Amino acid sequence: MSGPLPDPFAGQPDWAPLAPRPIEIVPATRRVELRGRRVLVGLPGLGWRGDLRADEQVVQGSRTYVPVIPEHEWYRAESDQVEVFAPLIPVERVWVETLGERPSPGAAVREQGIRLVSLDEPAHRTPTPVFEADTVSGRRVVHVEDSVEHRDLRAVTEAYSGADGDICVRVAPELEWYRWAWRGQPPTTLEVPVHLLWIE
């Protein structure tokens, strides 16, 4: 077989899970709530850095800045109630992750292959079914169950054959994922069939 595998959810029959809402990325200059939100920082034409969280804007003189913290430090600060260093980034260099609208069941299928983007702003990401990914461990995932989206999860394993014969991935709450790094405390995990998981 030389071509791509057929999409088992093509046409979205009743038994197929709905895709989660996609992440849309908007400039922080829009009046959006920033505290605790995932953000990207960078410059048009240069590139973008993610896995960051923001605090509320601050004004110094005539400039507006956003305190930006690496995500693992943000979780540690929130969990252990400690102060962490947050560099101030000019608001025009900060973009905020928001949730877009859920695609309709008959929406266009994801394009395969290389997708070209503009360097003027961070690219919007389309949720990818875990069964289409080559690796998943450590990635942000969304567990969609009965049209309810469970977010802020990280995949802890690659796909494996579960006890009931389902192909599964173990996931953990993101706080526990990061706590595993800074305390060495293994996370509580949940076994989820791959057809209910999407890479965010």
Coordinates of N, CA and C in Angstrom, one line a residue, residues 2-198:
S2 N 0.8 2.1 -1.0 CA 1.7 3.2 -1.1 C 1.0 4.5 -0.7
G3 N -0.3 4.7 -0.8 CA -0.9 5.9 -0.4 C -1.2 6.0 1.1
P4 N -1.7 7.2 1.5 CA -2.0 7.4 2.9 C -3.2 6.5 3.3
L5 N -3.2 6.2 4.6 CA -4.3 5.4 5.1 C -5.6 6.2 5.1
P6 N -6.8 5.5 4.8 CA -8.0 6.3 4.8 C -8.4 6.8 6.2
D7 N -9.1 7.9 6.2 CA -9.5 8.5 7.5 C -10.7 7.7 8.0
P8 N -10.6 7.0 9.2 CA -11.7 6.3 9.7 C -12.9 7.1 10.1
F9 N -12.7 8.4 10.3 CA -13.8 9.3 10.7 C -14.3 10.2 9.6
A10 N -13.9 9.9 8.4 CA -14.3 10.7 7.2 C -15.8 10.8 7.2
G11 N -16.4 12.0 7.0 CA -17.8 12.2 7.0 C -18.4 12.3 8.4
Q12 N -17.6 12.1 9.5 CA -18.1 12.2 10.9 C -19.4 11.4 11.1
P13 N -19.4 10.1 11.0 CA -20.6 9.3 11.4 C -20.9 9.6 12.9
D14 N -22.1 9.2 13.3 CA -22.6 9.4 14.6 C -21.7 8.9 15.7
W15 N -20.9 7.8 15.5 CA -20.1 7.2 16.5 C -18.7 7.9 16.6
A16 N -18.4 8.7 15.6 CA -17.0 9.4 15.6 C -17.1 10.6 16.6
P17 N -16.0 10.7 17.4 CA -15.9 11.9 18.3 C -15.8 13.2 17.5
L18 N -16.3 14.3 18.0 CA -16.1 15.6 17.4 C -14.7 16.1 17.8
A19 N -14.2 16.8 16.8 CA -12.9 17.4 17.1 C -13.1 18.5 18.2
P20 N -12.0 18.8 19.0 CA -12.1 19.9 20.0 C -12.0 21.2 19.3
R21 N -12.4 22.3 20.0 CA -12.3 23.6 19.4 C -10.8 23.9 19.2
P22 N -10.5 24.5 18.1 CA -9.1 24.8 17.8 C -8.5 26.0 18.6
I23 N -7.2 26.0 18.7 CA -6.6 27.1 19.4 C -6.5 28.3 18.4
E24 N -6.9 29.4 18.7 CA -6.8 30.6 17.9 C -5.8 31.6 18.6
I25 N -5.0 32.2 17.9 CA -4.0 33.1 18.5 C -4.3 34.5 18.2
V26 N -4.5 35.3 19.2 CA -4.8 36.7 19.0 C -3.8 37.6 19.7
P27 N -3.6 38.8 19.1 CA -2.7 39.8 19.8 C -3.1 40.2 21.2
A28 N -2.1 40.3 22.1 CA -2.5 40.7 23.4 C -2.9 42.2 23.5
T29 N -2.7 42.9 22.4 CA -3.2 44.3 22.4 C -4.7 44.4 22.4
R30 N -5.4 43.3 22.0 CA -6.8 43.2 22.1 C -7.1 43.2 23.6
R31 N -8.2 43.6 24.0 CA -8.6 43.6 25.4 C -9.0 42.2 25.9
V32 N -8.0 41.4 26.1 CA -8.3 40.0 26.6 C -7.7 39.8 28.0
E33 N -8.4 39.0 28.7 CA -7.9 38.6 30.1 C -6.6 37.9 29.9
L34 N -5.6 38.3 30.6 CA -4.2 37.6 30.4 C -3.8 36.7 31.6
R35 N -4.2 37.0 32.8 CA -3.7 36.3 33.9 C -3.9 34.7 33.7
G36 N -2.7 34.0 33.7 CA -2.7 32.6 33.6 C -2.9 32.0 32.2
R37 N -3.1 32.9 31.2 CA -3.3 32.4 29.9 C -2.0 32.0 29.2
R38 N -2.1 31.0 28.3 CA -1.0 30.6 27.5 C -0.7 31.7 26.5
V39 N 0.5 32.0 26.3 CA 0.9 33.1 25.4 C 2.1 32.6 24.5
L40 N 2.3 33.3 23.4 CA 3.5 33.2 22.6 C 4.1 34.6 22.5
V41 N 5.4 34.6 22.5 CA 6.1 35.9 22.3 C 7.0 35.8 21.1
G42 N 7.3 36.9 20.5 CA 8.2 36.9 19.3 C 8.0 38.2 18.5
L43 N 8.6 38.1 17.3 CA 8.6 39.2 16.4 C 8.2 38.7 15.0
P44 N 7.3 39.5 14.4 CA 7.0 39.1 13.0 C 8.3 39.0 12.1
G45 N 8.3 38.0 11.3 CA 9.5 37.7 10.5 C 10.6 37.0 11.2
L46 N 10.6 36.9 12.5 CA 11.7 36.3 13.2 C 11.3 34.9 13.7
G47 N 10.2 34.9 14.5 CA 9.7 33.6 15.0 C 9.0 33.8 16.4
W48 N 8.6 32.6 16.9 CA 7.7 32.7 18.1 C 8.1 31.6 19.1
R49 N 7.9 31.9 20.4 CA 8.2 31.0 21.4 C 7.0 30.8 22.3
G50 N 6.7 29.5 22.6 CA 5.5 29.1 23.3 C 5.8 28.5 24.7
D51 N 4.9 27.8 25.2 CA 5.0 27.1 26.5 C 5.2 28.2 27.6
L52 N 4.5 29.3 27.5 CA 4.6 30.5 28.4 C 3.2 30.8 28.9
R53 N 3.2 31.4 30.1 CA 2.0 31.9 30.7 C 2.1 33.4 31.0
A54 N 1.1 34.1 31.0 CA 1.1 35.6 31.2 C 0.5 36.0 32.6
D55 N 0.8 37.1 33.0 CA 0.2 37.8 34.2 C -0.5 39.0 33.6
E56 N -1.2 39.8 34.4 CA -1.9 41.0 34.0 C -0.9 42.0 33.5
Q57 N -1.3 42.8 32.5 CA -0.5 43.9 31.9 C -0.1 44.9 33.0
V58 N 1.1 45.5 32.8 CA 1.6 46.6 33.6 C 2.0 47.7 32.7
V59 N 1.8 48.9 33.2 CA 2.1 50.1 32.4 C 3.3 50.8 33.1
Q60 N 4.3 51.1 32.4 CA 5.5 51.8 32.9 C 5.7 53.0 31.9
G61 N 5.6 54.2 32.5 CA 5.7 55.3 31.6 C 4.5 55.3 30.6
S62 N 4.9 55.3 29.3 CA 3.8 55.3 28.3 C 3.8 53.9 27.6
R63 N 4.5 52.9 28.1 CA 4.5 51.6 27.5 C 3.8 50.6 28.3
T64 N 3.1 49.7 27.6 CA 2.4 48.6 28.3 C 3.2 47.3 28.1
Y65 N 3.4 46.5 29.2 CA 4.2 45.3 29.2 C 3.3 44.2 29.7
V66 N 3.7 42.9 29.4 CA 3.1 41.7 29.9 C 4.2 40.9 30.6
P67 N 4.0 40.6 31.9 CA 4.9 39.7 32.6 C 4.6 38.3 32.0
V68 N 5.7 37.7 31.6 CA 5.6 36.4 30.9 C 6.5 35.4 31.6
I69 N 6.0 34.2 32.0 CA 6.6 33.2 32.8 C 6.7 31.9 32.0
P70 N 7.8 31.2 32.0 CA 7.8 29.8 31.5 C 6.7 29.0 32.2
E71 N 6.0 28.2 31.4 CA 4.8 27.5 31.9 C 5.1 26.7 33.2
H72 N 6.3 26.0 33.2 CA 6.6 25.1 34.4 C 6.7 26.0 35.6
E73 N 7.3 27.2 35.4 CA 7.5 28.1 36.6 C 6.1 28.7 37.0
W74 N 5.2 28.9 36.1 CA 3.9 29.4 36.4 C 3.2 28.4 37.3
Y75 N 3.2 27.1 36.9 CA 2.6 26.1 37.6 C 3.2 26.0 39.0
R76 N 4.5 26.1 39.1 CA 5.2 26.0 40.4 C 4.8 27.1 41.3
A77 N 4.7 28.3 40.7 CA 4.3 29.5 41.5 C 2.9 29.4 42.0
E78 N 2.0 28.9 41.2 CA 0.6 28.7 41.6 C 0.4 27.6 42.6
S79 N 1.1 26.5 42.4 CA 1.0 25.3 43.3 C 1.6 25.6 44.7
D80 N 2.9 26.1 44.7 CA 3.6 26.3 45.9 C 3.5 27.7 46.5
Q81 N 2.8 28.6 45.8 CA 2.6 30.0 46.2 C 4.0 30.6 46.5
V82 N 4.8 30.6 45.5 CA 6.1 31.2 45.5 C 6.2 32.3 44.5
E83 N 7.1 33.2 44.7 CA 7.4 34.2 43.7 C 8.4 33.7 42.6
V84 N 8.1 34.0 41.4 CA 9.1 33.7 40.3 C 9.3 34.9 39.5
F85 N 10.5 34.9 38.8 CA 10.9 36.0 38.0 C 10.1 36.0 36.7
A86 N 9.5 37.1 36.3 CA 8.7 37.3 35.1 C 9.2 38.5 34.3
P87 N 10.0 38.2 33.2 CA 10.4 39.4 32.4 C 9.2 40.1 31.8
L88 N 9.4 41.4 31.6 CA 8.3 42.2 31.0 C 8.5 42.3 29.5
I89 N 7.5 41.9 28.8 CA 7.6 41.8 27.3 C 6.7 42.9 26.8
P90 N 7.1 43.7 25.9 CA 6.2 44.7 25.3 C 4.9 44.0 24.7
V91 N 3.8 44.6 25.0 CA 2.5 44.0 24.7 C 2.3 43.7 23.2
E92 N 2.9 44.5 22.4 CA 2.8 44.2 20.9 C 3.6 43.0 20.5
R93 N 4.4 42.4 21.4 CA 5.2 41.2 21.0 C 4.6 40.0 21.7
V94 N 3.4 40.1 22.2 CA 2.7 39.0 23.0 C 1.4 38.6 22.2
W95 N 1.2 37.3 22.1 CA 0.0 36.8 21.4 C -0.6 35.8 22.4
V96 N -1.9 35.8 22.5 CA -2.6 35.0 23.5 C -3.4 33.8 22.8
E97 N -3.3 32.6 23.4 CA -4.0 31.5 22.9 C -5.4 31.5 23.4
T98 N -6.4 31.5 22.5 CA -7.8 31.5 22.9 C -8.5 30.3 22.2
L99 N -9.6 29.9 22.6 CA -10.4 28.8 21.9 C -11.3 29.4 20.9
G100 N -11.1 28.8 19.7 CA -12.0 29.1 18.5 C -13.3 28.4 18.6
E101 N -14.0 28.5 17.5 CA -15.3 27.8 17.3 C -15.0 26.4 16.9
R102 N -15.8 25.5 17.4 CA -15.8 24.0 17.0 C -16.2 23.9 15.6
P103 N -15.3 23.2 14.8 CA -15.7 23.1 13.4 C -17.0 22.3 13.2
S104 N -17.7 22.6 12.2 CA -19.0 21.8 11.9 C -18.6 20.4 11.4
P105 N -19.5 19.4 11.6 CA -19.1 18.0 11.2 C -18.8 17.9 9.8
G106 N -19.3 18.8 8.9 CA -19.0 18.7 7.5 C -17.9 19.6 7.0
A107 N -17.1 20.1 8.0 CA -16.0 21.1 7.7 C -14.9 20.4 6.9
A108 N -14.1 21.2 6.2 CA -13.1 20.7 5.4 C -12.1 19.8 6.2
V109 N -11.6 18.8 5.5 CA -10.6 17.9 6.1 C -9.2 18.6 6.2
R110 N -8.5 18.2 7.2 CA -7.1 18.8 7.4 C -6.3 18.5 6.2
E111 N -5.5 19.5 5.8 CA -4.5 19.3 4.7 C -3.4 18.4 5.1
Q112 N -2.9 17.6 4.2 CA -1.8 16.7 4.5 C -0.5 17.4 3.9
G113 N 0.6 17.1 4.4 CA 1.9 17.6 3.9 C 2.3 18.9 4.5
I114 N 3.2 19.6 3.9 CA 3.7 20.9 4.4 C 2.6 22.0 4.3
R115 N 2.5 22.7 5.3 CA 1.5 23.8 5.3 C 2.3 25.1 5.5
L116 N 2.2 26.0 4.5 CA 3.0 27.2 4.5 C 2.2 28.3 5.3
V117 N 2.9 29.1 6.1 CA 2.2 30.1 6.9 C 2.9 31.5 6.7
S118 N 2.2 32.5 7.1 CA 2.8 33.8 7.1 C 3.6 34.0 8.3
L119 N 4.7 34.8 8.2 CA 5.5 35.1 9.4 C 5.1 36.4 10.1
D120 N 4.0 36.9 9.7 CA 3.5 38.2 10.3 C 2.9 37.9 11.7
E121 N 2.4 36.7 11.9 CA 1.8 36.4 13.2 C 2.0 34.9 13.4
P122 N 1.8 34.5 14.7 CA 1.9 33.0 15.0 C 0.8 32.3 14.2
A123 N 1.1 31.1 13.8 CA 0.2 30.3 13.0 C -0.9 29.6 13.9
H124 N -2.1 29.6 13.4 CA -3.2 28.9 14.1 C -3.0 27.4 13.9
R125 N -3.3 26.7 15.0 CA -3.0 25.2 15.0 C -4.4 24.5 14.9
T126 N -4.4 23.5 14.0 CA -5.6 22.7 13.9 C -5.4 21.4 14.8
P127 N -6.4 21.1 15.6 CA -6.3 19.9 16.5 C -6.0 18.7 15.6
T128 N -5.0 17.8 16.0 CA -4.6 16.6 15.3 C -5.0 15.4 16.0
P129 N -5.8 14.5 15.4 CA -6.1 13.2 16.2 C -4.8 12.5 16.5
V130 N -4.7 12.0 17.7 CA -3.5 11.3 18.2 C -3.1 10.2 17.3
F131 N -4.1 9.5 16.7 CA -3.8 8.3 15.9 C -3.1 8.7 14.6
E132 N -3.1 10.1 14.3 CA -2.3 10.5 13.1 C -0.9 11.0 13.5
A133 N -0.6 11.1 14.7 CA 0.7 11.7 15.2 C 1.7 10.6 15.2
D134 N 3.0 11.0 14.9 CA 4.0 10.0 15.0 C 4.5 9.8 16.4
T135 N 4.5 10.9 17.2 CA 4.8 10.8 18.7 C 3.8 11.6 19.4
V136 N 3.6 11.3 20.7 CA 2.6 12.0 21.5 C 3.2 12.3 22.9
S137 N 4.1 11.5 23.4 CA 4.6 11.7 24.8 C 5.1 13.1 25.0
G138 N 4.5 13.7 26.1 CA 4.9 15.0 26.5 C 4.2 16.1 25.8
R139 N 3.3 15.8 24.8 CA 2.6 16.8 24.1 C 1.3 17.2 24.8
R140 N 0.8 18.4 24.6 CA -0.5 18.8 25.1 C -1.6 18.1 24.3
V141 N -2.5 17.6 25.1 CA -3.6 16.8 24.4 C -5.0 17.3 25.0
V142 N -6.0 17.0 24.2 CA -7.4 17.3 24.6 C -8.1 16.0 24.6
H143 N -8.8 15.6 25.7 CA -9.6 14.4 25.8 C -11.0 14.9 25.5
V144 N -11.6 14.4 24.4 CA -13.0 14.8 24.1 C -13.9 13.6 24.4
E145 N -14.8 13.8 25.3 CA -15.7 12.7 25.7 C -17.1 13.2 25.8
D146 N -18.0 12.6 25.0 CA -19.4 13.1 25.0 C -19.5 14.6 24.7
S147 N -18.7 15.1 23.8 CA -18.6 16.5 23.4 C -18.1 17.4 24.5
V148 N -17.6 16.9 25.6 CA -16.9 17.7 26.6 C -15.4 17.6 26.4
E149 N -14.8 18.8 26.4 CA -13.3 18.9 26.2 C -12.6 19.0 27.6
H150 N -11.7 18.0 27.8 CA -10.9 18.1 29.0 C -9.5 18.5 28.5
R151 N -9.1 19.7 28.9 CA -7.8 20.3 28.5 C -6.8 20.4 29.6
D152 N -5.7 21.0 29.4 CA -4.6 21.1 30.3 C -4.1 19.7 30.7
L153 N -4.0 18.9 29.7 CA -3.5 17.5 29.9 C -2.2 17.3 29.1
R154 N -1.3 16.4 29.6 CA -0.1 16.0 28.8 C -0.1 14.5 28.7
A155 N 0.3 14.1 27.5 CA 0.5 12.7 27.3 C 1.7 12.2 28.0
V156 N 1.6 11.1 28.7 CA 2.7 10.6 29.5 C 3.4 9.4 28.8
T157 N 2.6 8.7 27.9 CA 3.2 7.6 27.2 C 2.9 7.8 25.7
E158 N 3.5 6.9 24.9 CA 3.1 6.8 23.5 C 1.9 5.8 23.4
A159 N 1.4 5.6 22.3 CA 0.2 4.7 22.1 C 0.7 3.3 22.4
Y160 N -0.2 2.5 23.1 CA 0.1 1.1 23.4 C -1.2 0.4 23.4
S161 N -1.2 -1.0 23.5 CA -2.4 -1.8 23.5 C -2.8 -2.0 25.0
G162 N -4.0 -1.5 25.3 CA -4.5 -1.5 26.7 C -5.0 -2.9 27.0
A163 N -5.4 -3.1 28.3 CA -5.9 -4.4 28.8 C -7.1 -4.9 28.0
D164 N -8.0 -4.0 27.5 CA -9.2 -4.4 26.8 C -9.0 -4.5 25.3
G165 N -7.7 -4.3 24.9 CA -7.4 -4.4 23.5 C -7.5 -3.1 22.7
D166 N -8.0 -2.0 23.4 CA -8.0 -0.7 22.8 C -6.6 -0.1 22.7
I167 N -6.3 0.7 21.7 CA -5.1 1.4 21.6 C -5.2 2.7 22.4
C168 N -4.4 2.8 23.4 CA -4.5 3.9 24.4 C -3.3 4.7 24.6
V169 N -3.4 5.8 25.3 CA -2.3 6.7 25.7 C -2.7 7.1 27.2
R170 N -1.7 7.1 28.0 CA -1.9 7.6 29.4 C -1.6 9.0 29.4
V171 N -2.6 9.8 30.1 CA -2.5 11.2 30.2 C -2.5 11.6 31.7
A172 N -1.9 12.8 31.9 CA -1.9 13.4 33.3 C -2.3 14.8 33.2
P173 N -2.8 15.3 34.3 CA -3.1 16.8 34.4 C -1.8 17.5 34.3
E174 N -1.8 18.7 33.6 CA -0.6 19.4 33.3 C 0.2 19.8 34.6
L175 N -0.6 20.2 35.7 CA 0.1 20.5 36.9 C 0.9 19.3 37.4
E176 N 0.4 18.1 37.4 CA 1.1 17.0 37.8 C 2.3 16.6 36.9
W177 N 2.1 16.9 35.6 CA 3.2 16.7 34.7 C 4.4 17.5 35.0
Y178 N 4.2 18.8 35.4 CA 5.3 19.7 35.7 C 5.8 19.4 37.1
R179 N 4.9 19.0 38.0 CA 5.3 18.7 39.4 C 6.3 17.5 39.4
W180 N 6.0 16.6 38.4 CA 6.9 15.4 38.2 C 8.3 15.9 38.0
A181 N 8.5 17.0 37.2 CA 9.8 17.5 36.9 C 10.5 18.2 38.1
W182 N 9.7 19.0 38.9 CA 10.4 19.8 39.9 C 10.4 19.1 41.3
R183 N 9.6 18.0 41.5 CA 9.6 17.3 42.7 C 10.0 15.8 42.6
G184 N 9.9 15.3 41.3 CA 10.1 13.9 41.1 C 9.0 13.1 41.5
Q185 N 7.8 13.7 41.7 CA 6.6 13.0 42.2 C 5.8 12.5 40.9
P186 N 5.8 11.2 40.7 CA 5.1 10.7 39.5 C 3.6 11.1 39.5
P187 N 3.1 11.5 38.3 CA 1.7 12.0 38.2 C 0.7 10.8 38.3
T188 N -0.5 11.2 38.6 CA -1.7 10.3 38.5 C -2.1 10.3 37.0
T189 N -2.2 9.2 36.4 CA -2.5 9.1 35.0 C -3.8 8.5 34.7
L190 N -4.4 8.7 33.6 CA -5.6 8.1 33.1 C -5.4 7.5 31.8
E191 N -5.9 6.3 31.6 CA -5.7 5.6 30.3 C -6.9 6.0 29.4
V192 N -6.6 6.6 28.2 CA -7.6 7.1 27.3 C -7.4 6.5 25.9
P193 N -8.5 5.9 25.3 CA -8.4 5.4 24.0 C -8.0 6.5 23.0
V194 N -7.1 6.2 22.0 CA -6.6 7.2 21.1 C -7.7 7.9 20.3
H195 N -8.8 7.3 20.1 CA -9.8 7.9 19.2 C -10.5 9.1 20.0
L196 N -10.2 9.2 21.3 CA -10.8 10.3 22.1 C -9.8 11.4 22.4
L197 N -8.6 11.3 21.9 CA -7.5 12.2 22.2 C -7.1 13.0 20.9
W198 N -6.8 14.2 21.1 CA -6.3 15.1 20.1 C -5.1 15.9 20.6

